[in-house]
Amino acid sequence: MIRRPPRSTPLYSSAASDVYKRQVCNQNSGCWVNSVWTTTINQAMEALYCLILVLPLLFTVGSSFEPSNDFQCDPNLPHFSVGDVNLTKENYDAFKADNKVFILGLSDSECAKCCYIEPLLNRLQTLLAENYTYRGRRIPIARVDIKTARGSFSEDLPPVTFYPHILMYKHGKYYIYMSHFHYPGVMHFFSRVLYPTLQLNTTQQVYDFLDIDKEGVDWSGFYGYGERYIKVGRKNMPKRLTRAVAFISSKEDYEDEVKQIKAATQANPNREDLRVAFVLNIDAIKEIKAAHKTGDAEKGEKFDLL
């Protein structure tokens, strides 16, 4: 099921995006963006995959975050004063080999005002040192001065048009944070990069996840089960929210579809308005299907829905 606020007027769609939607969605049995109720898991997975790829063309990337008062140059935190390591041509490859996940603060020493990123990175470093890890390992913060990186290893970095920038490196790929510098927003970006899809284990978690009228807790490995969750605040959340839940009774039967959805969500960590979750708990699946009169729950049908 897809839950989002009613839309009174159609969203802008350019001719180019229409062509792209046809290229993406005119495969096999089609794509449904506005309303998804399918009778087979293959159609459901295909619809969600198309949804994730197409919606970035219809929504403007970013959110309604307001600039934070925190981000001013601190005389006690000069430029490049925060971080675990400054990367150079000599240590770059070795650092990447030892750290499959890290945060990169990219800046330019010739930029006098770029020191305003230091208080944010200092706050992130404190948070990451206390509670937030990835698979039991601390996430380090690395720094790169683009002035010294030019001509050495800068070709390995993603192109950016201004500085400073915050990026996350995960398993060989950089992900650029593209919203306003607001520490809850940055932390949630990290969560979306590290855990692009969520797993819901109870019926209550499913209904909480689908409640778009309040800020839902991100049930990711980064935040655990809510005890370390950092609130963004309802007024700072995107105006439109989309929550998608895939009920999977057998991961083995739908292995390809699960991989496809995970790949699509991994590619879009800046989609603040979209979160996708799986439900694998058979009892929760039966209970929700019975409540929505989908399939024959009493006969224990393994009839999956989106």
Short mmCIF file of N, CA and C in Angstrom, two decimals, residues 18 90 96 107 142-143 151 233 270 292:
data_model
loop_
_atom_site.label_atom_id
_atom_site.label_comp_id
_atom_site.label_asym_id
_atom_site.label_seq_id
_atom_site.Cartn_x
_atom_site.Cartn_y
_atom_site.Cartn_z
N ASP A 18 8.38 12.78 -19.10
CA ASP A 18 7.39 11.85 -19.63
C ASP A 18 8.05 10.77 -20.47
N GLU A 90 49.22 10.52 -0.36
CA GLU A 90 50.00 9.44 0.25
C GLU A 90 49.13 8.47 1.06
N LYS A 96 40.96 4.32 2.42
CA LYS A 96 39.77 3.72 1.81
C LYS A 96 39.77 2.21 1.97
N SER A 107 36.30 20.52 1.56
CA SER A 107 36.34 21.98 1.62
C SER A 107 37.54 22.50 0.85
N ALA A 142 36.73 11.95 7.73
CA ALA A 142 37.94 12.32 7.00
C ALA A 142 37.75 13.69 6.38
N ARG A 143 38.84 14.38 6.16
CA ARG A 143 38.79 15.71 5.55
C ARG A 143 39.65 15.73 4.30
N GLY A 151 44.75 17.38 -8.96
CA GLY A 151 45.88 16.81 -9.67
C GLY A 151 46.47 15.57 -9.04
N GLY A 233 11.72 17.20 13.43
CA GLY A 233 10.70 18.21 13.70
C GLY A 233 9.72 18.28 12.57
N ASN A 270 19.01 11.03 -1.02
CA ASN A 270 18.57 12.40 -0.80
C ASN A 270 17.05 12.56 -0.94
N HIS A 292 -7.27 -5.71 6.10
CA HIS A 292 -7.57 -5.03 4.84
C HIS A 292 -8.28 -5.94 3.85
#
